[in-house]
Amino acid sequence: MAAEASCSAGRLQAIRWESRQLVILNQTLLPHRSEYLKIRDTSAGHYSIATMQTRGAPAIAIVAALSLAAELHTHPKFDSNKAAHQHVYERLDYLGTSRPTAVNLFAAIRGLKQVADQALEENRDVCEAYIAAAEQMLADDIADNQAIGRHGAAFLGEGKTKVLTHCNTGALTTAGYGTALGIVRSMWEQGRLEQVVFTETRPYNQGSRLTSYELLTEQIPCRLICDSAVSALLQADPQVSAIIVGADRVAANGDTANKIGTYQLAISARFHNRKFIVAAPSTSIDLQMKSGKEIVIEERADREITSVKGVTYGSLLDERAVEVVQVAPLETKTWNPSFNVTPACLISAIVTERGVFVKRPGAEAFDLANDLKKL
């Protein structure tokens, strides 16, 4: 199913869950076409994550969870509660293969398995218990993101300022508000945002395709720059007070895996004496992972670097004008890591829905295990 996308009260909705039916905004078509796709089952959910029709660590977890909820709602009645429990386990394990670096996804899978376990033990309907838990995830994500926005805006202090962000971390990557862009939204709502500058985010252009789409839709003042222009911008414009990014996974010491290019932004922020802020839900923090050295980095296909997809200039309203253009010679070999790890020593603060974490005076790393216990 494809339908025209819309926004509610001026805000984009990348995930819709109504009458136990799931539809998502197909982000591979943005920014020139806006279509919703119906996700009927876990196969469709897995495909949407693996092909980046849906993206962003929080959104990935929610779409995975709700795809199984949609499947359970329409599935023929199971022979027994135990059979339903086994089906939930098998399909959650399958969904876990869609994006190996997304810690939120695996945290959700663990939590949803516990829900199924408890329902089976208490002789409650496993399917209904699972669906209710998945629906609660959606509501909680919006509330958590709004809290991240408030905490991050407060950390940046009073006064009007400019900030810079990388990749896309807003309503398109969450249930509807955003992490790094949640902070931007909160600042804008408070009248404290002069402008947000965003990178194109090669090679998949999440910034130029998605962040632009989101910010322009909500009429937030913004400007696009090349990835390679960040240091020049920080040197030229002292009003840019901070770089704010999201996270795919945060290790216990604060080392952070995020979209490729994040690491070099952190280096530039340190050199130019600007704050470098990571914004992520606490579910992105993996306390079992002591440092970023343990994070497995996904590598993607050569074609993402050697070619570019877009519409023919002057033909924006013609769906047939979407083309893939080969930029590099076909035989060109690439190294295309999807993420990189930013060392904790370069990060000023990690902002979560539970509060803002900073390093102890003189420390090079965070102590997130102890900090999380205090909040």
PDB file of C-alpha atoms in Angstrom, residues 83-348:
ATOM      1  CA  ALA A  83       2.913 -22.053  20.194  1.00  0.00           C
ATOM      2  CA  ALA A  84       2.292 -18.296  20.168  1.00  0.00           C
ATOM      3  CA  HIS A  85       5.221 -17.834  22.557  1.00  0.00           C
ATOM      4  CA  GLN A  86       7.502 -19.844  20.257  1.00  0.00           C
ATOM      5  CA  HIS A  87       6.381 -17.809  17.237  1.00  0.00           C
ATOM      6  CA  VAL A  88       7.150 -14.542  19.052  1.00  0.00           C
ATOM      7  CA  TYR A  89      10.655 -15.754  19.904  1.00  0.00           C
ATOM      8  CA  GLU A  90      11.392 -16.965  16.376  1.00  0.00           C
ATOM      9  CA  ARG A  91      10.196 -13.798  14.668  1.00  0.00           C
ATOM     10  CA  LEU A  92      11.998 -11.511  17.123  1.00  0.00           C
ATOM     11  CA  ASP A  93      15.236 -13.402  16.467  1.00  0.00           C
ATOM     12  CA  TYR A  94      14.661 -12.946  12.740  1.00  0.00           C
ATOM     13  CA  LEU A  95      14.050  -9.214  13.156  1.00  0.00           C
ATOM     14  CA  GLY A  96      17.327  -8.958  15.067  1.00  0.00           C
ATOM     15  CA  THR A  97      19.225  -9.811  11.869  1.00  0.00           C
ATOM     16  CA  SER A  98      17.955  -6.699  10.079  1.00  0.00           C
ATOM     17  CA  ARG A  99      20.451  -4.262  11.640  1.00  0.00           C
ATOM     18  CA  PRO A 100      23.291  -5.754  13.734  1.00  0.00           C
ATOM     19  CA  THR A 101      24.547  -2.469  15.262  1.00  0.00           C
ATOM     20  CA  ALA A 102      21.207  -1.131  16.538  1.00  0.00           C
ATOM     21  CA  VAL A 103      21.369  -1.656  20.309  1.00  0.00           C
ATOM     22  CA  ASN A 104      17.824  -0.282  20.726  1.00  0.00           C
ATOM     23  CA  LEU A 105      16.560  -3.127  18.572  1.00  0.00           C
ATOM     24  CA  PHE A 106      18.183  -5.791  20.731  1.00  0.00           C
ATOM     25  CA  ALA A 107      17.067  -4.076  23.937  1.00  0.00           C
ATOM     26  CA  ALA A 108      13.511  -4.111  22.585  1.00  0.00           C
ATOM     27  CA  ILE A 109      13.801  -7.758  21.593  1.00  0.00           C
ATOM     28  CA  ARG A 110      14.983  -8.715  25.093  1.00  0.00           C
ATOM     29  CA  GLY A 111      12.179  -6.742  26.717  1.00  0.00           C
ATOM     30  CA  LEU A 112       9.486  -8.137  24.433  1.00  0.00           C
ATOM     31  CA  LYS A 113      10.692 -11.690  25.020  1.00  0.00           C
ATOM     32  CA  GLN A 114      10.306 -11.075  28.752  1.00  0.00           C
ATOM     33  CA  VAL A 115       6.740  -9.875  28.148  1.00  0.00           C
ATOM     34  CA  ALA A 116       5.988 -13.103  26.253  1.00  0.00           C
ATOM     35  CA  ASP A 117       7.644 -15.179  28.997  1.00  0.00           C
ATOM     36  CA  GLN A 118       5.602 -13.527  31.730  1.00  0.00           C
ATOM     37  CA  ALA A 119       2.337 -13.870  29.806  1.00  0.00           C
ATOM     38  CA  LEU A 120       3.007 -17.576  29.237  1.00  0.00           C
ATOM     39  CA  GLU A 121       3.899 -18.126  32.880  1.00  0.00           C
ATOM     40  CA  GLU A 122       0.754 -16.329  34.084  1.00  0.00           C
ATOM     41  CA  ASN A 123      -1.445 -18.059  31.488  1.00  0.00           C
ATOM     42  CA  ARG A 124      -2.365 -14.742  29.834  1.00  0.00           C
ATOM     43  CA  ASP A 125      -2.784 -14.350  26.095  1.00  0.00           C
ATOM     44  CA  VAL A 126       0.773 -14.024  24.742  1.00  0.00           C
ATOM     45  CA  CYS A 127      -0.321 -12.230  21.567  1.00  0.00           C
ATOM     46  CA  GLU A 128      -2.373  -9.610  23.391  1.00  0.00           C
ATOM     47  CA  ALA A 129       0.357  -9.048  25.968  1.00  0.00           C
ATOM     48  CA  TYR A 130       2.920  -8.603  23.203  1.00  0.00           C
ATOM     49  CA  ILE A 131       0.774  -6.160  21.208  1.00  0.00           C
ATOM     50  CA  ALA A 132       0.110  -4.018  24.297  1.00  0.00           C
ATOM     51  CA  ALA A 133       3.833  -3.874  25.071  1.00  0.00           C
ATOM     52  CA  ALA A 134       4.735  -2.882  21.498  1.00  0.00           C
ATOM     53  CA  GLU A 135       2.107  -0.139  21.553  1.00  0.00           C
ATOM     54  CA  GLN A 136       3.544   1.190  24.814  1.00  0.00           C
ATOM     55  CA  MET A 137       6.991   1.396  23.195  1.00  0.00           C
ATOM     56  CA  LEU A 138       5.576   3.826  20.646  1.00  0.00           C
ATOM     57  CA  ALA A 139       4.079   6.107  23.313  1.00  0.00           C
ATOM     58  CA  ASP A 140       7.194   5.963  25.487  1.00  0.00           C
ATOM     59  CA  ASP A 141       9.507   6.920  22.615  1.00  0.00           C
ATOM     60  CA  ILE A 142       7.730  10.232  22.009  1.00  0.00           C
ATOM     61  CA  ALA A 143       7.817  11.112  25.712  1.00  0.00           C
ATOM     62  CA  ASP A 144      11.497  10.129  25.986  1.00  0.00           C
ATOM     63  CA  ASN A 145      12.469  12.202  22.971  1.00  0.00           C
ATOM     64  CA  GLN A 146      10.698  15.266  24.288  1.00  0.00           C
ATOM     65  CA  ALA A 147      12.619  14.835  27.557  1.00  0.00           C
ATOM     66  CA  ILE A 148      15.907  14.586  25.610  1.00  0.00           C
ATOM     67  CA  GLY A 149      14.992  17.837  23.872  1.00  0.00           C
ATOM     68  CA  ARG A 150      14.359  19.651  27.148  1.00  0.00           C
ATOM     69  CA  HIS A 151      17.521  18.369  28.840  1.00  0.00           C
ATOM     70  CA  GLY A 152      19.707  19.172  25.838  1.00  0.00           C
ATOM     71  CA  ALA A 153      18.328  22.672  25.390  1.00  0.00           C
ATOM     72  CA  ALA A 154      18.923  23.390  29.082  1.00  0.00           C
ATOM     73  CA  PHE A 155      22.518  22.107  28.865  1.00  0.00           C
ATOM     74  CA  LEU A 156      23.274  24.577  26.061  1.00  0.00           C
ATOM     75  CA  GLY A 157      22.402  27.467  28.351  1.00  0.00           C
ATOM     76  CA  GLU A 158      20.505  30.696  27.800  1.00  0.00           C
ATOM     77  CA  GLY A 159      20.563  32.916  24.746  1.00  0.00           C
ATOM     78  CA  LYS A 160      20.048  32.446  21.041  1.00  0.00           C
ATOM     79  CA  THR A 161      22.599  30.403  19.116  1.00  0.00           C
ATOM     80  CA  LYS A 162      23.376  28.308  16.064  1.00  0.00           C
ATOM     81  CA  VAL A 163      24.082  24.583  16.194  1.00  0.00           C
ATOM     82  CA  LEU A 164      25.306  22.007  13.699  1.00  0.00           C
ATOM     83  CA  THR A 165      24.031  18.466  13.248  1.00  0.00           C
ATOM     84  CA  HIS A 166      24.938  15.392  11.193  1.00  0.00           C
ATOM     85  CA  CYS A 167      22.831  12.707   9.519  1.00  0.00           C
ATOM     86  CA  ASN A 168      19.114  12.676  10.384  1.00  0.00           C
ATOM     87  CA  THR A 169      17.976  12.325  13.973  1.00  0.00           C
ATOM     88  CA  GLY A 170      14.459  13.709  14.078  1.00  0.00           C
ATOM     89  CA  ALA A 171      10.878  12.591  13.565  1.00  0.00           C
ATOM     90  CA  LEU A 172      11.966  10.395  10.678  1.00  0.00           C
ATOM     91  CA  THR A 173      14.191   8.290  12.943  1.00  0.00           C
ATOM     92  CA  THR A 174      11.919   8.056  15.991  1.00  0.00           C
ATOM     93  CA  ALA A 175       8.240   7.850  16.828  1.00  0.00           C
ATOM     94  CA  GLY A 176       7.812  11.545  16.125  1.00  0.00           C
ATOM     95  CA  TYR A 177      10.123  14.082  17.812  1.00  0.00           C
ATOM     96  CA  GLY A 178      13.781  13.176  17.569  1.00  0.00           C
ATOM     97  CA  THR A 179      17.011  12.919  19.545  1.00  0.00           C
ATOM     98  CA  ALA A 180      19.582  15.443  18.289  1.00  0.00           C
ATOM     99  CA  LEU A 181      16.857  17.171  16.285  1.00  0.00           C
ATOM    100  CA  GLY A 182      14.668  16.889  19.379  1.00  0.00           C
ATOM    101  CA  ILE A 183      17.095  19.286  21.067  1.00  0.00           C
ATOM    102  CA  VAL A 184      16.936  21.526  17.999  1.00  0.00           C
ATOM    103  CA  ARG A 185      13.120  21.451  18.117  1.00  0.00           C
ATOM    104  CA  SER A 186      13.083  22.277  21.816  1.00  0.00           C
ATOM    105  CA  MET A 187      15.415  25.247  21.266  1.00  0.00           C
ATOM    106  CA  TRP A 188      13.257  26.453  18.375  1.00  0.00           C
ATOM    107  CA  GLU A 189      10.085  26.182  20.456  1.00  0.00           C
ATOM    108  CA  GLN A 190      11.794  28.225  23.190  1.00  0.00           C
ATOM    109  CA  GLY A 191      12.858  30.931  20.723  1.00  0.00           C
ATOM    110  CA  ARG A 192      16.543  30.171  21.308  1.00  0.00           C
ATOM    111  CA  LEU A 193      17.581  28.816  17.901  1.00  0.00           C
ATOM    112  CA  GLU A 194      19.120  31.208  15.396  1.00  0.00           C
ATOM    113  CA  GLN A 195      19.785  28.500  12.825  1.00  0.00           C
ATOM    114  CA  VAL A 196      20.633  24.813  12.519  1.00  0.00           C
ATOM    115  CA  VAL A 197      23.347  23.921  10.029  1.00  0.00           C
ATOM    116  CA  PHE A 198      23.297  20.337   8.776  1.00  0.00           C
ATOM    117  CA  THR A 199      25.704  18.230   6.752  1.00  0.00           C
ATOM    118  CA  GLU A 200      24.817  16.388   3.561  1.00  0.00           C
ATOM    119  CA  THR A 201      26.019  13.141   5.257  1.00  0.00           C
ATOM    120  CA  ARG A 202      27.563  11.174   2.450  1.00  0.00           C
ATOM    121  CA  PRO A 203      27.360   8.613   1.063  1.00  0.00           C
ATOM    122  CA  TYR A 204      23.638   8.055   1.659  1.00  0.00           C
ATOM    123  CA  ASN A 205      22.853  11.778   1.974  1.00  0.00           C
ATOM    124  CA  GLN A 206      20.594  11.476   5.011  1.00  0.00           C
ATOM    125  CA  GLY A 207      21.230  15.146   5.748  1.00  0.00           C
ATOM    126  CA  SER A 208      20.569  16.623   2.330  1.00  0.00           C
ATOM    127  CA  ARG A 209      17.639  14.262   1.678  1.00  0.00           C
ATOM    128  CA  LEU A 210      15.990  13.794   5.055  1.00  0.00           C
ATOM    129  CA  THR A 211      17.038  16.485   7.514  1.00  0.00           C
ATOM    130  CA  SER A 212      16.301  19.144   4.909  1.00  0.00           C
ATOM    131  CA  TYR A 213      12.866  17.594   4.280  1.00  0.00           C
ATOM    132  CA  GLU A 214      12.079  17.586   7.969  1.00  0.00           C
ATOM    133  CA  LEU A 215      13.358  21.067   8.840  1.00  0.00           C
ATOM    134  CA  LEU A 216      11.766  22.731   5.821  1.00  0.00           C
ATOM    135  CA  THR A 217       8.438  21.021   6.544  1.00  0.00           C
ATOM    136  CA  GLU A 218       8.435  22.464  10.060  1.00  0.00           C
ATOM    137  CA  GLN A 219       9.871  25.805   8.921  1.00  0.00           C
ATOM    138  CA  ILE A 220      12.885  25.662  11.225  1.00  0.00           C
ATOM    139  CA  PRO A 221      15.668  27.992   9.960  1.00  0.00           C
ATOM    140  CA  CYS A 222      18.374  25.832   8.449  1.00  0.00           C
ATOM    141  CA  ARG A 223      21.310  25.663   6.063  1.00  0.00           C
ATOM    142  CA  LEU A 224      22.972  22.728   4.283  1.00  0.00           C
ATOM    143  CA  ILE A 225      26.760  22.359   3.973  1.00  0.00           C
ATOM    144  CA  CYS A 226      29.106  19.765   2.494  1.00  0.00           C
ATOM    145  CA  ASP A 227      30.547  17.251   4.956  1.00  0.00           C
ATOM    146  CA  SER A 228      34.003  18.631   4.183  1.00  0.00           C
ATOM    147  CA  ALA A 229      32.998  22.218   5.074  1.00  0.00           C
ATOM    148  CA  VAL A 230      32.433  21.703   8.806  1.00  0.00           C
ATOM    149  CA  SER A 231      35.860  22.843  10.002  1.00  0.00           C
ATOM    150  CA  ALA A 232      35.720  25.885   7.730  1.00  0.00           C
ATOM    151  CA  LEU A 233      32.300  26.771   9.167  1.00  0.00           C
ATOM    152  CA  LEU A 234      33.472  26.498  12.779  1.00  0.00           C
ATOM    153  CA  GLN A 235      36.473  28.651  11.951  1.00  0.00           C
ATOM    154  CA  ALA A 236      34.353  31.278  10.167  1.00  0.00           C
ATOM    155  CA  ASP A 237      31.246  31.462  12.365  1.00  0.00           C
ATOM    156  CA  PRO A 238      31.688  31.738  16.163  1.00  0.00           C
ATOM    157  CA  GLN A 239      27.900  31.719  16.606  1.00  0.00           C
ATOM    158  CA  VAL A 240      27.863  27.962  15.960  1.00  0.00           C
ATOM    159  CA  SER A 241      28.240  26.958  19.590  1.00  0.00           C
ATOM    160  CA  ALA A 242      27.779  23.184  19.448  1.00  0.00           C
ATOM    161  CA  ILE A 243      27.616  20.079  17.293  1.00  0.00           C
ATOM    162  CA  ILE A 244      24.740  17.772  18.250  1.00  0.00           C
ATOM    163  CA  VAL A 245      24.561  14.199  16.926  1.00  0.00           C
ATOM    164  CA  GLY A 246      22.589  11.039  17.573  1.00  0.00           C
ATOM    165  CA  ALA A 247      23.918   7.577  18.379  1.00  0.00           C
ATOM    166  CA  ASP A 248      23.426   4.043  17.220  1.00  0.00           C
ATOM    167  CA  ARG A 249      25.201   2.583  20.237  1.00  0.00           C
ATOM    168  CA  VAL A 250      26.993   4.018  23.284  1.00  0.00           C
ATOM    169  CA  ALA A 251      29.491   1.904  25.236  1.00  0.00           C
ATOM    170  CA  ALA A 252      29.753   2.005  29.027  1.00  0.00           C
ATOM    171  CA  ASN A 253      32.719   4.403  28.843  1.00  0.00           C
ATOM    172  CA  GLY A 254      30.878   6.791  26.493  1.00  0.00           C
ATOM    173  CA  ASP A 255      32.506   5.745  23.216  1.00  0.00           C
ATOM    174  CA  THR A 256      29.769   6.294  20.643  1.00  0.00           C
ATOM    175  CA  ALA A 257      28.987   4.602  17.336  1.00  0.00           C
ATOM    176  CA  ASN A 258      27.164   6.871  14.946  1.00  0.00           C
ATOM    177  CA  LYS A 259      26.947   7.650  11.243  1.00  0.00           C
ATOM    178  CA  ILE A 260      30.249   7.740   9.379  1.00  0.00           C
ATOM    179  CA  GLY A 261      31.741  11.224   9.604  1.00  0.00           C
ATOM    180  CA  THR A 262      30.761  11.803  13.232  1.00  0.00           C
ATOM    181  CA  TYR A 263      34.290  11.129  14.499  1.00  0.00           C
ATOM    182  CA  GLN A 264      35.863  13.849  12.365  1.00  0.00           C
ATOM    183  CA  LEU A 265      33.188  16.321  13.510  1.00  0.00           C
ATOM    184  CA  ALA A 266      34.144  15.618  17.112  1.00  0.00           C
ATOM    185  CA  ILE A 267      37.817  16.251  16.326  1.00  0.00           C
ATOM    186  CA  SER A 268      36.922  19.555  14.687  1.00  0.00           C
ATOM    187  CA  ALA A 269      34.697  20.562  17.601  1.00  0.00           C
ATOM    188  CA  ARG A 270      37.539  19.915  20.046  1.00  0.00           C
ATOM    189  CA  PHE A 271      40.040  21.929  17.949  1.00  0.00           C
ATOM    190  CA  HIS A 272      37.624  24.872  17.647  1.00  0.00           C
ATOM    191  CA  ASN A 273      36.540  24.721  21.314  1.00  0.00           C
ATOM    192  CA  ARG A 274      32.868  23.918  20.664  1.00  0.00           C
ATOM    193  CA  LYS A 275      30.616  21.561  22.575  1.00  0.00           C
ATOM    194  CA  PHE A 276      30.143  18.108  21.058  1.00  0.00           C
ATOM    195  CA  ILE A 277      26.898  16.563  22.305  1.00  0.00           C
ATOM    196  CA  VAL A 278      25.524  13.055  21.808  1.00  0.00           C
ATOM    197  CA  ALA A 279      21.729  12.771  22.111  1.00  0.00           C
ATOM    198  CA  ALA A 280      20.224   9.315  22.521  1.00  0.00           C
ATOM    199  CA  PRO A 281      17.679   7.394  24.592  1.00  0.00           C
ATOM    200  CA  SER A 282      19.172   5.463  27.492  1.00  0.00           C
ATOM    201  CA  THR A 283      18.307   2.253  25.620  1.00  0.00           C
ATOM    202  CA  SER A 284      21.157   3.131  23.226  1.00  0.00           C
ATOM    203  CA  ILE A 285      23.640   2.726  26.094  1.00  0.00           C
ATOM    204  CA  ASP A 286      25.064  -0.792  26.146  1.00  0.00           C
ATOM    205  CA  LEU A 287      26.611  -1.345  29.564  1.00  0.00           C
ATOM    206  CA  GLN A 288      27.741  -4.822  28.539  1.00  0.00           C
ATOM    207  CA  MET A 289      30.102  -3.186  26.061  1.00  0.00           C
ATOM    208  CA  LYS A 290      33.021  -1.685  27.969  1.00  0.00           C
ATOM    209  CA  SER A 291      34.383   0.446  25.119  1.00  0.00           C
ATOM    210  CA  GLY A 292      33.904   1.263  21.472  1.00  0.00           C
ATOM    211  CA  LYS A 293      36.574  -1.258  20.509  1.00  0.00           C
ATOM    212  CA  GLU A 294      33.919  -3.967  20.924  1.00  0.00           C
ATOM    213  CA  ILE A 295      31.403  -2.354  18.559  1.00  0.00           C
ATOM    214  CA  VAL A 296      30.992  -4.189  15.253  1.00  0.00           C
ATOM    215  CA  ILE A 297      30.857  -1.733  12.356  1.00  0.00           C
ATOM    216  CA  GLU A 298      28.618  -2.595   9.414  1.00  0.00           C
ATOM    217  CA  GLU A 299      30.137  -2.157   5.950  1.00  0.00           C
ATOM    218  CA  ARG A 300      27.843  -1.386   3.035  1.00  0.00           C
ATOM    219  CA  ALA A 301      27.915  -1.804  -0.732  1.00  0.00           C
ATOM    220  CA  ASP A 302      30.330  -0.052  -3.097  1.00  0.00           C
ATOM    221  CA  ARG A 303      27.474   1.430  -5.103  1.00  0.00           C
ATOM    222  CA  GLU A 304      26.471   3.763  -2.268  1.00  0.00           C
ATOM    223  CA  ILE A 305      29.738   5.654  -2.830  1.00  0.00           C
ATOM    224  CA  THR A 306      30.226   5.164  -6.560  1.00  0.00           C
ATOM    225  CA  SER A 307      26.714   6.213  -7.592  1.00  0.00           C
ATOM    226  CA  VAL A 308      24.102   8.749  -6.555  1.00  0.00           C
ATOM    227  CA  LYS A 309      20.307   8.621  -6.733  1.00  0.00           C
ATOM    228  CA  GLY A 310      18.105  11.621  -7.398  1.00  0.00           C
ATOM    229  CA  VAL A 311      15.636  13.265  -9.719  1.00  0.00           C
ATOM    230  CA  THR A 312      16.520  14.915 -12.985  1.00  0.00           C
ATOM    231  CA  TYR A 313      16.864  18.659 -12.487  1.00  0.00           C
ATOM    232  CA  GLY A 314      13.744  20.439 -13.699  1.00  0.00           C
ATOM    233  CA  SER A 315      11.596  17.304 -13.462  1.00  0.00           C
ATOM    234  CA  LEU A 316      10.744  17.238  -9.734  1.00  0.00           C
ATOM    235  CA  LEU A 317       7.096  16.394 -10.330  1.00  0.00           C
ATOM    236  CA  ASP A 318       7.781  13.540 -12.721  1.00  0.00           C
ATOM    237  CA  GLU A 319       8.102  10.241 -10.807  1.00  0.00           C
ATOM    238  CA  ARG A 320       9.788   8.667 -13.819  1.00  0.00           C
ATOM    239  CA  ALA A 321      12.652  11.178 -13.533  1.00  0.00           C
ATOM    240  CA  VAL A 322      14.244   9.358 -10.554  1.00  0.00           C
ATOM    241  CA  GLU A 323      17.590   8.020 -11.726  1.00  0.00           C
ATOM    242  CA  VAL A 324      20.762   6.439 -10.380  1.00  0.00           C
ATOM    243  CA  VAL A 325      23.848   8.066 -11.842  1.00  0.00           C
ATOM    244  CA  GLN A 326      27.233   6.332 -11.829  1.00  0.00           C
ATOM    245  CA  VAL A 327      29.855   8.817 -10.628  1.00  0.00           C
ATOM    246  CA  ALA A 328      32.995   6.672 -10.272  1.00  0.00           C
ATOM    247  CA  PRO A 329      34.214   4.067 -12.783  1.00  0.00           C
ATOM    248  CA  LEU A 330      32.349   0.773 -12.404  1.00  0.00           C
ATOM    249  CA  GLU A 331      35.475  -1.121 -11.355  1.00  0.00           C
ATOM    250  CA  THR A 332      36.199   1.276  -8.454  1.00  0.00           C
ATOM    251  CA  LYS A 333      36.643  -0.500  -5.116  1.00  0.00           C
ATOM    252  CA  THR A 334      35.550   1.264  -1.933  1.00  0.00           C
ATOM    253  CA  TRP A 335      35.691   1.112   1.833  1.00  0.00           C
ATOM    254  CA  ASN A 336      32.208   2.041   3.009  1.00  0.00           C
ATOM    255  CA  PRO A 337      31.708   1.686   6.776  1.00  0.00           C
ATOM    256  CA  SER A 338      28.224   2.783   7.756  1.00  0.00           C
ATOM    257  CA  PHE A 339      29.331   3.992  11.188  1.00  0.00           C
ATOM    258  CA  ASN A 340      32.410   5.101  13.081  1.00  0.00           C
ATOM    259  CA  VAL A 341      33.194   5.234  16.791  1.00  0.00           C
ATOM    260  CA  THR A 342      33.819   8.606  18.429  1.00  0.00           C
ATOM    261  CA  PRO A 343      36.042   8.269  21.523  1.00  0.00           C
ATOM    262  CA  ALA A 344      34.502   9.434  24.780  1.00  0.00           C
ATOM    263  CA  CYS A 345      37.369  11.887  25.327  1.00  0.00           C
ATOM    264  CA  LEU A 346      35.989  14.050  22.487  1.00  0.00           C
ATOM    265  CA  ILE A 347      32.389  14.106  23.770  1.00  0.00           C
ATOM    266  CA  SER A 348      31.222  17.000  25.970  1.00  0.00           C
TER     267      SER A 348
END
